[in-house]
Coordinates of C-alpha atoms in Angstrom, one line a residue:
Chain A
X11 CA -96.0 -83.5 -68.8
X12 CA -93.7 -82.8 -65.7
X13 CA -94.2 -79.1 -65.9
X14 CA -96.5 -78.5 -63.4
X15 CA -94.5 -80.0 -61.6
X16 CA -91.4 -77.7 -62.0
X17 CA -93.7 -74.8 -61.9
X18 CA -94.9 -75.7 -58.4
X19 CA -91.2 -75.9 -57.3
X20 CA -90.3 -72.6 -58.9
X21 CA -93.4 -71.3 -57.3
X22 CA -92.3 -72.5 -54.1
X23 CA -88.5 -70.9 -55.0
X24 CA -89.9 -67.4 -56.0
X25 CA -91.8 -67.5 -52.7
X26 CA -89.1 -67.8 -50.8
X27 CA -87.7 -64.4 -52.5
X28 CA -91.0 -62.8 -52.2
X29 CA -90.8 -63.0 -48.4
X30 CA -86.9 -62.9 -47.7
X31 CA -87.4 -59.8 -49.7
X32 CA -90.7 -58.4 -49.0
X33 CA -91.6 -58.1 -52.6
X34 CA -95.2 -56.7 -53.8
X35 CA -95.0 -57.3 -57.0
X36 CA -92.5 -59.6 -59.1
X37 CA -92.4 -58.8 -63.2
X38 CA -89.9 -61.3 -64.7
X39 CA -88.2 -64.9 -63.7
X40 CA -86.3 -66.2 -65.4
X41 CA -84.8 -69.6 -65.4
X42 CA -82.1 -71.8 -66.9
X43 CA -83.4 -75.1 -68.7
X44 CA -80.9 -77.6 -70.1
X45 CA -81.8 -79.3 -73.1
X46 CA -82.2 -82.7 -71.9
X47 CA -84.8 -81.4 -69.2
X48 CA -87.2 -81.8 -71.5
X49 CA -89.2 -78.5 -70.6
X50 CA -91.7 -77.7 -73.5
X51 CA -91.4 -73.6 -73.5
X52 CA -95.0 -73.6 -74.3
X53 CA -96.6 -76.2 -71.8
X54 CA -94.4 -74.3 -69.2
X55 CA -95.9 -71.2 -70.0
X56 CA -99.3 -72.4 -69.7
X57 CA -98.7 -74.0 -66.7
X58 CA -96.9 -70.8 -65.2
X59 CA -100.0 -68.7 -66.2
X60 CA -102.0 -70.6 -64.2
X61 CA -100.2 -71.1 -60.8
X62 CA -99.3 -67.5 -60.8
X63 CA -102.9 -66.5 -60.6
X64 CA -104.2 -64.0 -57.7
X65 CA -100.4 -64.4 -56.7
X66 CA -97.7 -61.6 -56.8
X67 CA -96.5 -62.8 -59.8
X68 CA -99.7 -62.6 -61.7
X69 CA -99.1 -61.6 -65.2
X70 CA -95.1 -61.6 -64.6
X71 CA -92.8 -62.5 -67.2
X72 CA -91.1 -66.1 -67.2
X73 CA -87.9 -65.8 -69.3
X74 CA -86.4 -69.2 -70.2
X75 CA -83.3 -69.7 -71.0
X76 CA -81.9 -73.0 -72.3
X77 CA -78.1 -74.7 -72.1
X78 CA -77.3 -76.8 -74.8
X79 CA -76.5 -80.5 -74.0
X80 CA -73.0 -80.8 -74.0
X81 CA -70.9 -83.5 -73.8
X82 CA -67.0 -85.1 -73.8
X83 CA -66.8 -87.5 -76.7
X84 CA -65.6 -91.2 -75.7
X85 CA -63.0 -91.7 -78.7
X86 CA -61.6 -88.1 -79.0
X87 CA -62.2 -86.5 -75.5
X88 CA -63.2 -83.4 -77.3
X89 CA -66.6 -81.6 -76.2
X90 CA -69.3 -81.6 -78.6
X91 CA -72.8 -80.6 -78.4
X92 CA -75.5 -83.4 -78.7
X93 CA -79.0 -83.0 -79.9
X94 CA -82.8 -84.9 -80.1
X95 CA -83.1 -85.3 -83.5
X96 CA -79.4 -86.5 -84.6
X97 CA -77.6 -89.5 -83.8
X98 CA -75.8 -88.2 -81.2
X99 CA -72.3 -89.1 -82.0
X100 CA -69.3 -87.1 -82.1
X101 CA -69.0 -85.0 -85.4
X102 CA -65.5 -85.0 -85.2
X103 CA -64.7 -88.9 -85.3
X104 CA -67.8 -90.6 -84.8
X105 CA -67.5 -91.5 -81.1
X106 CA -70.2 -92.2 -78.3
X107 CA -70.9 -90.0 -75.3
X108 CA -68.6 -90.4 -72.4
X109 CA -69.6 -88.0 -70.4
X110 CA -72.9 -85.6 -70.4
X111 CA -71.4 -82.0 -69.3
X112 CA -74.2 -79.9 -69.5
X113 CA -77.9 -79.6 -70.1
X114 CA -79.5 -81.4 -67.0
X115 CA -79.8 -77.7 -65.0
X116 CA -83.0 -76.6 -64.1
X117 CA -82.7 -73.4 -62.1
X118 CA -84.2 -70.4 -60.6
X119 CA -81.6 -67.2 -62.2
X120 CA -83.4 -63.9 -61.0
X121 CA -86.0 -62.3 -60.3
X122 CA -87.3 -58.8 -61.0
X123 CA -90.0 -57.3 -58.8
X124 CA -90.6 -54.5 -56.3
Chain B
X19 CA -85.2 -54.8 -58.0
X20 CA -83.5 -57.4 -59.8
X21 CA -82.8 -60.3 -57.4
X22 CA -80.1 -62.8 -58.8
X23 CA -81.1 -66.4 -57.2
X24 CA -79.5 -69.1 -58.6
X25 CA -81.4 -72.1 -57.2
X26 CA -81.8 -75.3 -58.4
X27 CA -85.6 -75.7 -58.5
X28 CA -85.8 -79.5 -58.2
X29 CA -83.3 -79.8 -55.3
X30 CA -85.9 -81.0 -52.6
X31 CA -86.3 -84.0 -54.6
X32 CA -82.7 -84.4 -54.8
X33 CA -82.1 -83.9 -51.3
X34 CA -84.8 -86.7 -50.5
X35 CA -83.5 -88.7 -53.0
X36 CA -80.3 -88.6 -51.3
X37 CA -81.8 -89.0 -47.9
X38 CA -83.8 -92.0 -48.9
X39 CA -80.0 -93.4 -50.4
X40 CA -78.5 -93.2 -46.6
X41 CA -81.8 -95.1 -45.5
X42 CA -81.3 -98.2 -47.7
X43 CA -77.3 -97.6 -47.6
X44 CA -78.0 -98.3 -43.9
X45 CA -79.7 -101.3 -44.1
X46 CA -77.3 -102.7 -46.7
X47 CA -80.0 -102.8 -48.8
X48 CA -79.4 -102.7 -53.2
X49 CA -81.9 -100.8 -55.0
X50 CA -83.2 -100.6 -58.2
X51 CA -85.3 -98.1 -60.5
X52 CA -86.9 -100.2 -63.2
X53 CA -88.2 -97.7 -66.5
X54 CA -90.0 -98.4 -69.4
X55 CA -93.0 -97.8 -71.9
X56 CA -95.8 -98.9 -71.0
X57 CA -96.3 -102.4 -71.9
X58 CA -92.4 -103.2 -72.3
X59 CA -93.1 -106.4 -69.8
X60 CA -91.7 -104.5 -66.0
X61 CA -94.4 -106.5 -64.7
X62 CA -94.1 -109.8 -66.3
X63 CA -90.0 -109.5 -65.8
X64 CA -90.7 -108.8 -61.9
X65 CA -93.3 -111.6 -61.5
X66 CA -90.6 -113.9 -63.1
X67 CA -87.3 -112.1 -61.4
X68 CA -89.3 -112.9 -58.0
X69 CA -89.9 -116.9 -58.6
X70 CA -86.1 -116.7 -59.5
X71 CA -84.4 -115.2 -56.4
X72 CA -87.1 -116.8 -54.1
X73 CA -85.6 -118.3 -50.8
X74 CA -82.1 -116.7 -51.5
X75 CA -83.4 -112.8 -51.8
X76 CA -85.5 -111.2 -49.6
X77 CA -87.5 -108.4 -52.3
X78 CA -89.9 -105.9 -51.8
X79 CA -91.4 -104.1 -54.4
X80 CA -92.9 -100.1 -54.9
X81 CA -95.7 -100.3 -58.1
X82 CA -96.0 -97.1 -59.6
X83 CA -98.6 -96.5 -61.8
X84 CA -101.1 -93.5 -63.1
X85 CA -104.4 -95.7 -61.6
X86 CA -105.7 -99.1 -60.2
X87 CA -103.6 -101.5 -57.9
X88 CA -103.3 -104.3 -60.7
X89 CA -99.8 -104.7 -60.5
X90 CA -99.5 -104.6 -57.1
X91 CA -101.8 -107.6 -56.8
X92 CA -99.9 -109.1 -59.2
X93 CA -96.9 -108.7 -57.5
X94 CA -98.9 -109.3 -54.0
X95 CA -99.6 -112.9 -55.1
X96 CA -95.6 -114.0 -55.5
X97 CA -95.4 -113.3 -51.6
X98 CA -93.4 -110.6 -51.5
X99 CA -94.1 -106.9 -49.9
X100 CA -95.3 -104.5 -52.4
X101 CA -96.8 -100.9 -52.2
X102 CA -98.5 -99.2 -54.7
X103 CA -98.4 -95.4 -55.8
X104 CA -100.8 -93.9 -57.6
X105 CA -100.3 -90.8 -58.9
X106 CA -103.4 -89.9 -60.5
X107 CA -102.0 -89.1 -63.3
X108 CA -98.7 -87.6 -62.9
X109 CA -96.2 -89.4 -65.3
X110 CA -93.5 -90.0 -62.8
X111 CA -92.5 -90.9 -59.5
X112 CA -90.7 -88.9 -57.1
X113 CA -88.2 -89.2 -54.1
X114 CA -91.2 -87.7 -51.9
X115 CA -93.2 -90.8 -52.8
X116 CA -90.4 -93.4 -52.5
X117 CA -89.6 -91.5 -49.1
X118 CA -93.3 -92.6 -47.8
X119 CA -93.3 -95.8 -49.8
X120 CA -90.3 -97.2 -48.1
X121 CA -91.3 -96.5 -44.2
X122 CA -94.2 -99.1 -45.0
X123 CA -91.5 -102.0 -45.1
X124 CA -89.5 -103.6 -42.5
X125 CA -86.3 -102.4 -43.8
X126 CA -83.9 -104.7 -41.3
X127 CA -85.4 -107.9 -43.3
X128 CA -84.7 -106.7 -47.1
X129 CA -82.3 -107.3 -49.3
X130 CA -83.2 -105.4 -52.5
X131 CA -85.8 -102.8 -53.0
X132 CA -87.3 -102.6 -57.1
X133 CA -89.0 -99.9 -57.9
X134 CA -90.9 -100.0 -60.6
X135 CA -91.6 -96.7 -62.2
X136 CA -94.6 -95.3 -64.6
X137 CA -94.9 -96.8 -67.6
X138 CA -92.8 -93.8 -69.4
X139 CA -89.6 -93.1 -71.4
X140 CA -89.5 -89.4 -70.8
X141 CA -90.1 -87.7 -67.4
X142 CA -89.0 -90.6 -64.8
X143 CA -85.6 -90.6 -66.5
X144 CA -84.8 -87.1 -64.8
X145 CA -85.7 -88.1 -61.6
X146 CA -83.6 -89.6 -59.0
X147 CA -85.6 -91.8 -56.4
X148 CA -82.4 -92.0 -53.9
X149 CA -82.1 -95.9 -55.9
X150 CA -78.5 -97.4 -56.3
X151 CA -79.2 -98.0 -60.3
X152 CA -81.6 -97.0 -62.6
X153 CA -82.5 -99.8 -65.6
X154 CA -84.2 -99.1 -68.9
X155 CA -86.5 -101.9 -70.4
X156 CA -86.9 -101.9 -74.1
X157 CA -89.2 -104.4 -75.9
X158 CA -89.1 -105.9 -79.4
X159 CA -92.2 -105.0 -80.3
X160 CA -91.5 -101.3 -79.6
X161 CA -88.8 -100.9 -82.4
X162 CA -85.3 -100.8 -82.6
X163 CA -85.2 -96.9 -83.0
X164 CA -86.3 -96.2 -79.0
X165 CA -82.2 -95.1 -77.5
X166 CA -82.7 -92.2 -80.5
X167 CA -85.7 -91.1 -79.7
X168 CA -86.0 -91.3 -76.0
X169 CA -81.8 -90.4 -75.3
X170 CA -81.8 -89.0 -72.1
X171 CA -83.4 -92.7 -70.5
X172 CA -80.6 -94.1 -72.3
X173 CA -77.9 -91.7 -70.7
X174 CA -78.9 -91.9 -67.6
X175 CA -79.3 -96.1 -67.2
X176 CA -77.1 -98.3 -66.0
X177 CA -78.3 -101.4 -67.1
X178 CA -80.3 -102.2 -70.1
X179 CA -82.6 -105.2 -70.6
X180 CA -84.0 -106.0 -73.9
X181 CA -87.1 -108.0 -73.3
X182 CA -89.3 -109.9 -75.4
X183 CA -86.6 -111.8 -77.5
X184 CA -88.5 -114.6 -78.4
X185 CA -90.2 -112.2 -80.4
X186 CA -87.6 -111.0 -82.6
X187 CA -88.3 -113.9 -85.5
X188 CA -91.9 -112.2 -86.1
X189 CA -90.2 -108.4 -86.2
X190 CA -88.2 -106.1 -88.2
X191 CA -86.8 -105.1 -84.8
X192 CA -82.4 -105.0 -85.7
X193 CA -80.8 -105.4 -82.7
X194 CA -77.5 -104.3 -84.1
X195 CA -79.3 -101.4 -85.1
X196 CA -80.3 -101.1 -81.3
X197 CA -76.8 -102.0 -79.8
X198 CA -75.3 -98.8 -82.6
X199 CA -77.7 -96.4 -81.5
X200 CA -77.2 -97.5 -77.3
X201 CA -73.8 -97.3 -77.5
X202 CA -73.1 -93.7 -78.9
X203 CA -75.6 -92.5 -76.0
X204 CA -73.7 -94.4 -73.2
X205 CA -71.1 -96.8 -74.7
X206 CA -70.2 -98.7 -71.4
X207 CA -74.1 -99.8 -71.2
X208 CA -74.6 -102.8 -70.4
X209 CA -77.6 -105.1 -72.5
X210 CA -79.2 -107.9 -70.6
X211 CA -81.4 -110.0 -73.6
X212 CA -84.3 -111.7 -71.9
X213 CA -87.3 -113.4 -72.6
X214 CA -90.1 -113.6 -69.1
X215 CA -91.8 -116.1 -70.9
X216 CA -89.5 -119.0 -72.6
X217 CA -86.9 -118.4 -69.3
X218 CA -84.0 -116.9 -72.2
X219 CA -81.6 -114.6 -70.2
X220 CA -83.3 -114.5 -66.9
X221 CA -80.7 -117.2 -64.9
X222 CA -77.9 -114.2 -66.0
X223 CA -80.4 -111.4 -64.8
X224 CA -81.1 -112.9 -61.5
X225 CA -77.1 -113.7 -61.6
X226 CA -76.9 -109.7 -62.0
X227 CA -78.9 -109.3 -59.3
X228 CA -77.6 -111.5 -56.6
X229 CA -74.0 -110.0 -57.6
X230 CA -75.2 -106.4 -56.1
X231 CA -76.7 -107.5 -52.8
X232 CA -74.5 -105.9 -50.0
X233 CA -75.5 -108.7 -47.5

């Protein structure tokens, strides 16, 4: 359960925008999650409900958006994409991960507000 | 007004992570980020790790766990320099807590700092403390199907240490099964087999070690 934690650092990222930009009101964030964050949408949403309250971005949006874990196979150098659940080899030729070339990003995209 | 950001969220941590690198870098001091369930033995390992080096390696050790100082008075008793985090609660350690931890040690008479994480296998393998390596501890009473299910600790390690060997005659736990599964998540992973309590594995673990001291 390390969403709170993200959510007080996005808090902390949308303030930031609130003030450079003198926002009232912010409707939607939205941010990009790789798979292997291990974000649960639902425990984030929760989470966001409740830091958001008596703020400007009471009752906005959050839009997540997630990047598939990606990586370059050991044997065959090709990319493939890896997921929980499977056995995480190559299903091309069977071989290991080399190299993990996406799904570790967690960050702020946009916001909306006004 | 749409506002396009782009900001990674977690990059304080990063950038502390990175700050308390330097710090350690400039003292020539090796650091490690020891991970695990709970239970796996970190504490055990450490107790025994520390009899090992002592008189050739100056340790200190950060405990972090959810409650109580136990492990840091374990730890307190082999005569080395330990501080405990508590995070009430909180499943993982940060770089902001490491950052605090460390100015409680005299740096200039260290060799290697351990850090010995919350007993977890999800949320402390996405963090990075600002340590030189981060090491998984697996068990044999935990199973042999942990690398599948928990694959981003396995990823991100850089050393491995299956503990508890001596156990492996009373479990179903294959540890060819293990190796398989290890190496398709990071097939240059290196597997140190140990045992804390019958000694097996530990003289090439301390070996490890002593080979990454910068002094």
């Amino acid at each position: 359960m390390h969403e709170m934690a993200i959510v007080d650092n996005l808090m902390g990222a949308v303030r930031e925008q609130i003030e450079l930009h003198n926002l009232k009101r912010v409707h939607r964030v939205r941010i990009i999650a790789g798979e292997l964050t291990g974000v649960v949408p639902e425990v984030l949403e929760f989470c966001w409900q409740i830091c958001t309250e008596n703020t400007p971005c009471q009752e906005s949006e959050l839009i997540l958006i997630s990047q598939p874990a990606l990586a370059l196979c050991s044997q065959c150098g090709k990319e493939y994409h890896f997921k929980q659940g499977f056995d995480y080899s190559c299903p091309l030729c069977g071989g290991g991960i080399k190299e993990v070339l996406s799904g570790k990003e967690l960050y702020l995209d946009f916001i909306d507000g006004e | 007004m749409e506002i396009k950001v782009i900001k990674n969220i977690m990059q304080k941590y990063q950038d502390l992570a990175q700050v308390n690198r330097s710090l350690l870098d400039s003292y020539n001091i090796f650091s490690i980020n020891i991970m695990s369930s709970p239970g796996a033995g970190k504490t055990t390992l450490l107790e025994e790790t520390i009899s090992l080096l002592s008189g050739d390696v100056k340790i200190a050790v950060i405990e972090g766990d959810l409650m109580t100082s136990r492990d840091a008075e374990r730890i307190g008793k082999k005569g080395v320099p330990v501080v405990q985090i508590n995070t009430q609660g909180g499943c993982h350690l940060d770089s902001s807590m490491i950052d605090s931890a460390l100015k409680q040690f005299n740096l200039a008479d260290l060799d290697i700092v351990i850090i010995e994480n919350v007993g977890n296998l999800i949320c402390p393998s996405t963090y990075d403390l600002g340590e030189h390596e981060k090491i998984v501890v697996i068990s044999v009473p935990e199973g042999d199907d942990k690398p599948g299910k928990y694959p981003v600790m396995f990823q991100e390690a850089d050393l491995c240490i299956l503990n508890k060997v001596d156990l492996l005659p009373y479990s179903n736990f294959n540890v060819d099964n293990f190796l398989q599964d290890v190496k398709k998540l990071n097939p240059d992973l290196e597997i140190i087999k140990t045992s804390a309590v019958t000694g097996e594995g530990m003289d090439y673990w301390g070996q490890w070690l002593k080979n990454k001291i910068k002094k």
